[in-house]
CSV table of C-alpha atoms in Angstrom, one decimal:
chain,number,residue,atom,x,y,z
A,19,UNK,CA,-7.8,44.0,-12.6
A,20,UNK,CA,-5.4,46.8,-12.2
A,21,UNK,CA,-1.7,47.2,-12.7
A,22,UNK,CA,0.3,46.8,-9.5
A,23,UNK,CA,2.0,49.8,-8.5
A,24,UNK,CA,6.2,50.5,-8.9
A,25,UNK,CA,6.4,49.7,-5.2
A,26,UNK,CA,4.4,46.5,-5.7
A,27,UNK,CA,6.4,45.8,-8.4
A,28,UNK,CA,9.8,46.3,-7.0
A,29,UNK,CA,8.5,43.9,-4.0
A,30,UNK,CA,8.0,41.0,-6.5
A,31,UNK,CA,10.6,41.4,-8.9
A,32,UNK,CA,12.7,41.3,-5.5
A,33,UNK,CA,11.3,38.1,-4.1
A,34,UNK,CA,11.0,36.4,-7.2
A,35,UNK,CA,15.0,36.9,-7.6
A,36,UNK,CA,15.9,36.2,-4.2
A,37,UNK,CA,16.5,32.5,-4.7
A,38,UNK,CA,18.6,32.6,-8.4
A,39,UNK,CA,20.6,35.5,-6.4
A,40,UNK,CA,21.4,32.8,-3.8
A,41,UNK,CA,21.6,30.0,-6.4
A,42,UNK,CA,24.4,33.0,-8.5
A,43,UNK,CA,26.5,33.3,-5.0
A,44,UNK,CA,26.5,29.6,-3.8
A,45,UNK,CA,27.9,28.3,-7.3
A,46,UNK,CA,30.3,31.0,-8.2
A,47,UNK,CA,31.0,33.4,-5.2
A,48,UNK,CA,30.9,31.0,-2.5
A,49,UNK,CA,30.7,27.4,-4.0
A,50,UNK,CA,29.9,24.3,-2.1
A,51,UNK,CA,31.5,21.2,-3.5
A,52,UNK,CA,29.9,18.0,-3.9
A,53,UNK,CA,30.4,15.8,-0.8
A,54,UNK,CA,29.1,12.2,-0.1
A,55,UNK,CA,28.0,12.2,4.0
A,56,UNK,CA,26.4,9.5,6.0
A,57,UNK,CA,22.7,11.8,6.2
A,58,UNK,CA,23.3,13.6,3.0
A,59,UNK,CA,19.3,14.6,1.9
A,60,UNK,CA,21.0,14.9,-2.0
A,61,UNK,CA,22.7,11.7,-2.2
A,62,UNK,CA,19.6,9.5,-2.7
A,63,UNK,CA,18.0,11.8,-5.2
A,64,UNK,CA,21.6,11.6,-7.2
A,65,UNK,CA,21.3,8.1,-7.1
A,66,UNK,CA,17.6,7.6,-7.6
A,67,UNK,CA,17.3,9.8,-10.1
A,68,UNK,CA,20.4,7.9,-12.0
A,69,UNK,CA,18.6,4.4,-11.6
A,70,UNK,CA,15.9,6.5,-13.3
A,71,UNK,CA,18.0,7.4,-16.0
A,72,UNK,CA,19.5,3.7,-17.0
A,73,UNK,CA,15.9,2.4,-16.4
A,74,UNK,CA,16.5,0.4,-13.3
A,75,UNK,CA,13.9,0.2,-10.8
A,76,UNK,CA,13.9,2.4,-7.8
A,77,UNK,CA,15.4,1.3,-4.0
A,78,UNK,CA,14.2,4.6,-2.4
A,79,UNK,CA,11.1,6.2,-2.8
A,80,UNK,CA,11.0,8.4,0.7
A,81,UNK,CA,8.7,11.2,0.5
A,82,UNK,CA,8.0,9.4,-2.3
A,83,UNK,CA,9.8,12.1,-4.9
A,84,UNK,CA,9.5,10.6,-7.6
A,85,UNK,CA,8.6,14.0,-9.6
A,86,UNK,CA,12.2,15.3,-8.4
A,87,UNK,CA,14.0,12.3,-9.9
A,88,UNK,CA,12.1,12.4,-12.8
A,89,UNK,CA,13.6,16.0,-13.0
A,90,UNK,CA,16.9,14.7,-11.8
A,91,UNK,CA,17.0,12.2,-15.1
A,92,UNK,CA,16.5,14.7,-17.3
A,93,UNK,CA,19.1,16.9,-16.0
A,94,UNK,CA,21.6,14.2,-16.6
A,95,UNK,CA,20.6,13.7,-20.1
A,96,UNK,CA,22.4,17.2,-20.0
A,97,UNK,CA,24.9,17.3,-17.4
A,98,UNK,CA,26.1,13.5,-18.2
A,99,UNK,CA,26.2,10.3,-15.4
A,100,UNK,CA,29.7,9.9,-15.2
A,101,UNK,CA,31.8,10.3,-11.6
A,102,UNK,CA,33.7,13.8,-12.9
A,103,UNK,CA,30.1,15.2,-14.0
A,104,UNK,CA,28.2,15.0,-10.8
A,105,UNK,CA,29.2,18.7,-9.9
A,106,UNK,CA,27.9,19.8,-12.7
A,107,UNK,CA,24.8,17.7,-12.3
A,108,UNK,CA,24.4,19.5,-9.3
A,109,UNK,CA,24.9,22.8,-10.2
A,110,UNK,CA,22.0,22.7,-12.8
A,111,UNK,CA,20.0,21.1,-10.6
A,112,UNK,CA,20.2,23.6,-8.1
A,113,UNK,CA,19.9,26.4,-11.1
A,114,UNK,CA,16.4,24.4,-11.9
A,115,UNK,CA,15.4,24.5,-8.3
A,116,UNK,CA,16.0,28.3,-8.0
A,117,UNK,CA,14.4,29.5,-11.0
A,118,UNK,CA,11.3,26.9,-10.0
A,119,UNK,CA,10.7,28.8,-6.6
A,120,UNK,CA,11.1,32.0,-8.6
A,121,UNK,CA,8.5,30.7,-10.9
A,122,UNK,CA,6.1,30.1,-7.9
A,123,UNK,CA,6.6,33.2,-5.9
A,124,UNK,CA,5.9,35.2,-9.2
A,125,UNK,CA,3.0,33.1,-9.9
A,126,UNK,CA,1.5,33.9,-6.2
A,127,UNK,CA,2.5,37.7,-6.3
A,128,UNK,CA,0.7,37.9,-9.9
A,129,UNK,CA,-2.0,36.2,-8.5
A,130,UNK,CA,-3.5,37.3,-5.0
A,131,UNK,CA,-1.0,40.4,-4.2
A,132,UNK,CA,-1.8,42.7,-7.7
A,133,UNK,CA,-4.7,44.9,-6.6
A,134,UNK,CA,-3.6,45.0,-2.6
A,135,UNK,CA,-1.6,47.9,-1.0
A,136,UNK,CA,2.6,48.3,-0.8
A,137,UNK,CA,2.3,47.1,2.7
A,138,UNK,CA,0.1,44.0,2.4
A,139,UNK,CA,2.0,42.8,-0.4
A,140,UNK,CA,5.9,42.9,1.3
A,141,UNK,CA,4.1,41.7,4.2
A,142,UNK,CA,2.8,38.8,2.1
A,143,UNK,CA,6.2,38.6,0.5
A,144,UNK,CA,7.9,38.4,3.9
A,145,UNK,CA,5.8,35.6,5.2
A,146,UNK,CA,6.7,33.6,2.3
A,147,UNK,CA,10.5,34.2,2.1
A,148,UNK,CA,10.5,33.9,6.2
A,149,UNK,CA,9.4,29.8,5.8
A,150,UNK,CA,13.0,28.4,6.5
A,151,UNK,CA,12.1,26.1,3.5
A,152,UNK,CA,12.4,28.6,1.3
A,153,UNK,CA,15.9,30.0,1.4
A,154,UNK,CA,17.8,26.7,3.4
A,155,UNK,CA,16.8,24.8,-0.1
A,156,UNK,CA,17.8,27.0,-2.6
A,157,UNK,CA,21.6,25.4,-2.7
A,158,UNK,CA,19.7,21.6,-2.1
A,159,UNK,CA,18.3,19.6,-4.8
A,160,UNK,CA,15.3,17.2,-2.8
A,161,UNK,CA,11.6,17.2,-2.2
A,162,UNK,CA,12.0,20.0,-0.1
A,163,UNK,CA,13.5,22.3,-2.6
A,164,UNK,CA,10.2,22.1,-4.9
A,165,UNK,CA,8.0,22.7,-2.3
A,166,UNK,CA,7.4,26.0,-3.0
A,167,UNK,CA,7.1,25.6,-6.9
A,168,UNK,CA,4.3,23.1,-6.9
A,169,UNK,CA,2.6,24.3,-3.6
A,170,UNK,CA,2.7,27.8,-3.4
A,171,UNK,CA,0.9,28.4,-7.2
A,172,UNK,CA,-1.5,25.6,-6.0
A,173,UNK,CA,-2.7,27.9,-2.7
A,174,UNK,CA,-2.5,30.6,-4.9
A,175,UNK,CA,-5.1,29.5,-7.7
A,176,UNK,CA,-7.0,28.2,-4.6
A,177,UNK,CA,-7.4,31.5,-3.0
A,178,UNK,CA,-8.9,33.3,-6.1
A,179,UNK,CA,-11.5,30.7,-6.2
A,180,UNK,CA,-12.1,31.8,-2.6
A,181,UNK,CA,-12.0,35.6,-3.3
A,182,UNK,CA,-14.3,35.0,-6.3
A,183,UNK,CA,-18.2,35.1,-6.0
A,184,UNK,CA,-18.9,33.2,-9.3
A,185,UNK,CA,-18.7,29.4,-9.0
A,186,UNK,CA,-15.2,28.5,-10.0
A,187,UNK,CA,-14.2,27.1,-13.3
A,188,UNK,CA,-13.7,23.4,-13.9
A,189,UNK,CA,-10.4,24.3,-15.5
A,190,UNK,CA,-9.1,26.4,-12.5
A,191,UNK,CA,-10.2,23.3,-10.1
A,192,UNK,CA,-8.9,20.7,-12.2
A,193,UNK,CA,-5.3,23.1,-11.8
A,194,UNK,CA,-5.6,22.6,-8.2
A,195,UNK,CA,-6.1,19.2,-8.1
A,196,UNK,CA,-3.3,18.7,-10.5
A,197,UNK,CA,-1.0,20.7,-8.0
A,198,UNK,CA,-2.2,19.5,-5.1
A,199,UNK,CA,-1.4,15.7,-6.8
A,200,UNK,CA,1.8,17.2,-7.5
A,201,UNK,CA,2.8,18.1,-4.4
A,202,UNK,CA,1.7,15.0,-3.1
A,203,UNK,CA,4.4,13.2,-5.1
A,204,UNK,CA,7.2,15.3,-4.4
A,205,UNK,CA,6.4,15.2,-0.5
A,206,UNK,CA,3.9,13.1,1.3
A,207,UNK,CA,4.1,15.7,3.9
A,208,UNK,CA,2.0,18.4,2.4
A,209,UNK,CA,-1.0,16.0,2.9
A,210,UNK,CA,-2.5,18.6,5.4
A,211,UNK,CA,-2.5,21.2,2.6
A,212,UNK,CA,-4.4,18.8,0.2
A,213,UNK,CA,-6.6,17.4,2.5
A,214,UNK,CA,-7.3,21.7,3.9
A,215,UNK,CA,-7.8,22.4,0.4
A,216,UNK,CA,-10.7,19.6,0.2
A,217,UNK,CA,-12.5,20.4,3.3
A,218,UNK,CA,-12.5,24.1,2.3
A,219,UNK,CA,-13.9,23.3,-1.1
A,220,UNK,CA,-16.8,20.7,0.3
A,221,UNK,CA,-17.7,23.5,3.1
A,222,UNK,CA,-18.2,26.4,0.1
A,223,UNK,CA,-19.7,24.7,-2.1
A,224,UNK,CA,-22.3,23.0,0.4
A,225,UNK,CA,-23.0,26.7,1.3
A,226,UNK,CA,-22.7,27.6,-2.6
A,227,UNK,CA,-26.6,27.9,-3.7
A,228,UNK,CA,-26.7,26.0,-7.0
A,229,UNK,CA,-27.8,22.5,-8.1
A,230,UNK,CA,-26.3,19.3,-5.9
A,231,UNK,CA,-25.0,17.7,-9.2
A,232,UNK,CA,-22.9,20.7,-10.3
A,233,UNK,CA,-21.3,20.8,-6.1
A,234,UNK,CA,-20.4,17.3,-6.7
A,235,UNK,CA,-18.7,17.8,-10.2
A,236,UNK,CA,-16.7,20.8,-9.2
A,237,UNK,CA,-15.3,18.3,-6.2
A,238,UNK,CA,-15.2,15.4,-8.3
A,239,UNK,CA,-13.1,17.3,-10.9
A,240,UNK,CA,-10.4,18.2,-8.1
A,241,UNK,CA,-10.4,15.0,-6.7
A,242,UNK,CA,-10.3,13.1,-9.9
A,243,UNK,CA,-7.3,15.8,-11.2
A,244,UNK,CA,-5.4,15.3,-7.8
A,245,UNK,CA,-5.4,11.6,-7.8
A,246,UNK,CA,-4.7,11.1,-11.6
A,247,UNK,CA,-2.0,13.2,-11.3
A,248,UNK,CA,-0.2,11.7,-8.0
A,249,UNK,CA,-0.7,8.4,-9.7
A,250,UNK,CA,1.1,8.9,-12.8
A,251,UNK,CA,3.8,10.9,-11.3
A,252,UNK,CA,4.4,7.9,-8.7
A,253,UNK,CA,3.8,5.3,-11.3
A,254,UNK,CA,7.5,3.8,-11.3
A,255,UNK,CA,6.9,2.8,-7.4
A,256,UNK,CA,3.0,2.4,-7.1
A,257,UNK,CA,3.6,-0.9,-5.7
A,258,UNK,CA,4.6,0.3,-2.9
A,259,UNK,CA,2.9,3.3,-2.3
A,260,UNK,CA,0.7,1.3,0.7
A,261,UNK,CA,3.8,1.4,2.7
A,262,UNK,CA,4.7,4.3,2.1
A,263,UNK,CA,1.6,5.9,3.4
A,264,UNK,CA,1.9,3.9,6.2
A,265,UNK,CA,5.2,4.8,7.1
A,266,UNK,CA,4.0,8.4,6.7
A,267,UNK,CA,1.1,8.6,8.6
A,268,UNK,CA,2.6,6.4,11.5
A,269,UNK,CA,6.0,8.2,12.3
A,270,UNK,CA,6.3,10.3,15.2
A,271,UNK,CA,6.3,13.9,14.2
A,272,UNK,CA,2.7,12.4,13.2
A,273,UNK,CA,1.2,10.0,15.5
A,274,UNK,CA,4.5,10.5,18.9
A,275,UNK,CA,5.1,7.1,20.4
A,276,UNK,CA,4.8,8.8,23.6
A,277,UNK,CA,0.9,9.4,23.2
A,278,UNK,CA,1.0,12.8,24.5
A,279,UNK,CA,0.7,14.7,21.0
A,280,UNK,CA,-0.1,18.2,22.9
A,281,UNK,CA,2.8,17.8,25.0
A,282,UNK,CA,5.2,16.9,22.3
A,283,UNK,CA,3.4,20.1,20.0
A,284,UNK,CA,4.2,22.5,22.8
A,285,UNK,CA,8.0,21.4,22.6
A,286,UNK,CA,8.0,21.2,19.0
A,287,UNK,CA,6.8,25.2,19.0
A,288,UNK,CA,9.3,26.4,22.1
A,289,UNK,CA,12.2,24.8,20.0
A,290,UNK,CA,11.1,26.7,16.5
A,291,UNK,CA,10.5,29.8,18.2
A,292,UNK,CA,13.8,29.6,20.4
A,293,UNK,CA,15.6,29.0,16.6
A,294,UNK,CA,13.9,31.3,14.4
A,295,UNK,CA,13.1,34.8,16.0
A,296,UNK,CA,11.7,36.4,12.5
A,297,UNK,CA,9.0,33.5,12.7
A,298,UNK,CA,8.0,35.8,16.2
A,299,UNK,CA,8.5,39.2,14.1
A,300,UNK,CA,6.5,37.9,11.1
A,301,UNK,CA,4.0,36.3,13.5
A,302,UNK,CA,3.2,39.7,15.8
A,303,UNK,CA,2.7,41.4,12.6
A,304,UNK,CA,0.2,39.4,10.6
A,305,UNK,CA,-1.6,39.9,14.3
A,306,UNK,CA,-1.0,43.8,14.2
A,307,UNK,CA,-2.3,43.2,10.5
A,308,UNK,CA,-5.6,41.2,11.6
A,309,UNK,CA,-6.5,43.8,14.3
A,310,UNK,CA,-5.9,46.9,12.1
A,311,UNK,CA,-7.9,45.1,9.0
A,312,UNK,CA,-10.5,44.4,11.5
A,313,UNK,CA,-11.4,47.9,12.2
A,314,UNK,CA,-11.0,49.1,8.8
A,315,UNK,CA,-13.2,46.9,7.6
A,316,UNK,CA,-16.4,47.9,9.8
A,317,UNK,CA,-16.0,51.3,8.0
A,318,UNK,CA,-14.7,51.1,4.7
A,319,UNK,CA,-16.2,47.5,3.6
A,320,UNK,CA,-15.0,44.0,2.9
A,321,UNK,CA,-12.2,45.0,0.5
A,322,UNK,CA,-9.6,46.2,3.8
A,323,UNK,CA,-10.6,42.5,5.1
A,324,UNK,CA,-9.7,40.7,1.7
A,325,UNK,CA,-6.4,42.6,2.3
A,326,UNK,CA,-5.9,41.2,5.7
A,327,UNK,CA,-7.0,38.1,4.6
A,328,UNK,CA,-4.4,37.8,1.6
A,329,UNK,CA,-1.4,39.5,4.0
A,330,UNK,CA,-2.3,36.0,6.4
């Protein structure tokens, strides 16, 4: 593997700071207090993570999150329980949600943008930091604000199993299970990515020539990893983890009451294109992208179509 070039590097040293520069101006340029509102996302972390903390049992485990109070009681082991230390509870949290999304851009520039060209890889970049997740979280501690820390190395590691001919290591699988699980705790809502993760797997390695029993162990290892993981990390509520699934898969951004899921997906899109105009921008280019790494590709080889392939 060769060494990314300055311009590469610039682009990744420039994402992976983006979110501690916005952590650095919205605790000491432009601070936002601590405020109790009626639909306040960070109020029931505060509070779960505090029952956490004193060892009383949970009374909200929406997405279920436990992983993020988990965090959250640590941080108060530091930043101290107390009414006149919840800023400062929040400050570090925020600080520890920053320099986790730092950790998992870095992680997926090291690890599918090193070898590809200056304009795949801030193209890449640009796609990543254009998810409204990614910057609206920064100055939030929640499920949300990890999503890119446990999900985005997860995808990453995935996709150099996919860009690899050899049969993938049981270590590297068992790492994506364990993310995947991860995920799962912090957000039930990134079911889709664990479940595309699993149907990729089953389709390459049905197509993979090499003995039945090793397939079934490489998917047995992710499974076993992502379920062993999701179950410890939601251990303090498994009890009610039936419902919660439940809840889940039955709400209507899921299943609309309406019945008319195509309708209510065509809304859905008008509205998030009508609010975010770089989703278009970033959207016509990964298409300019695909048709250009098309054409390259019939005439200089599959290596123009990985590019395409990792800039998507």
């Amino acid at each position: 593997m060769s060494r990314p070039g300055a311009g590469n590097r610039a682009v990744f040293f420039a994402a992976a700071t983006i979110p501690l520069a916005i952590w650095i101006a919205f605790t000491f340029v432009v601070a936002k207090p601590y405020f109790v509102v009626e639909d306040d996302a960070e109020s029931p972390v505060y509070y779960s993570a505090r029952l956490m903390h004193e060892g009383k049992p949970q009374s909200y485990i929406s997405p279920p999150g436990t992983p993020i109070y988990e965090i959250g009681s640590l941080i108060m082991s530091i930043s101290g329980t107390g009414p006149g230390d919840t800023q400062r509870f929040f400050d570090i949290a925020h600080f520890v949600a920053a320099l986790a999304t730092s950790f998992g851009i870095a992680v997926f520039c090291r690890l599918c943008l090193r070898d590809v060209p200056f304009g795949v890889a801030a193209l890449s970049v640009s796609t990543v930091l254009a998810w409204p997740t990614v910057i609206s979280f920064i100055d939030y501690v929640e499920s949300n604000s990890f999503n890119v820390a446990f999900g985005l190395p997860t995808l990453a590691l995935f996709w150099t199993t996919l860009s690899d001919e050899q049969e993938p290591a049981l270590w590297k699988l068992a790492l994506i299970g364990a993310g995947a699980g991860l995920s799962l705790a912090s957000k039930m809502n990134t079911l889709p990515i664990a479940l595309a993760i699993f149907i990729c797997l089953c389709v390459r390695e049905v197509a993979r020539r090499s003995e039945w029993k090793r397939k079934w162990v490489r998917i047995l290892v992710f499974c076993t990893a992502m379920l062993a993981i999701f179950l410890i990390a939601t251990s303090s509520v498994f009890g009610r983890l039936p419902d919660l699934l439940l809840i889940t898969l039955t709400r209507d951004t899921v299943l609309p009451a309406n019945g008319h899921a195509i309708s209510t997906l065509r809304q859905s899109a008008a509205r998030l294109l009508q609010a975010n105009p770089m989703l278009i921008l970033v959207t016509a280019g990964v298409i300019v992208a695909a048709l250009a790494g098309r054409r390259r590709s019939d005439h200089n080889g599959p290596t123009e179509s990985f590019d395409f392939q990792t800039a998507t």
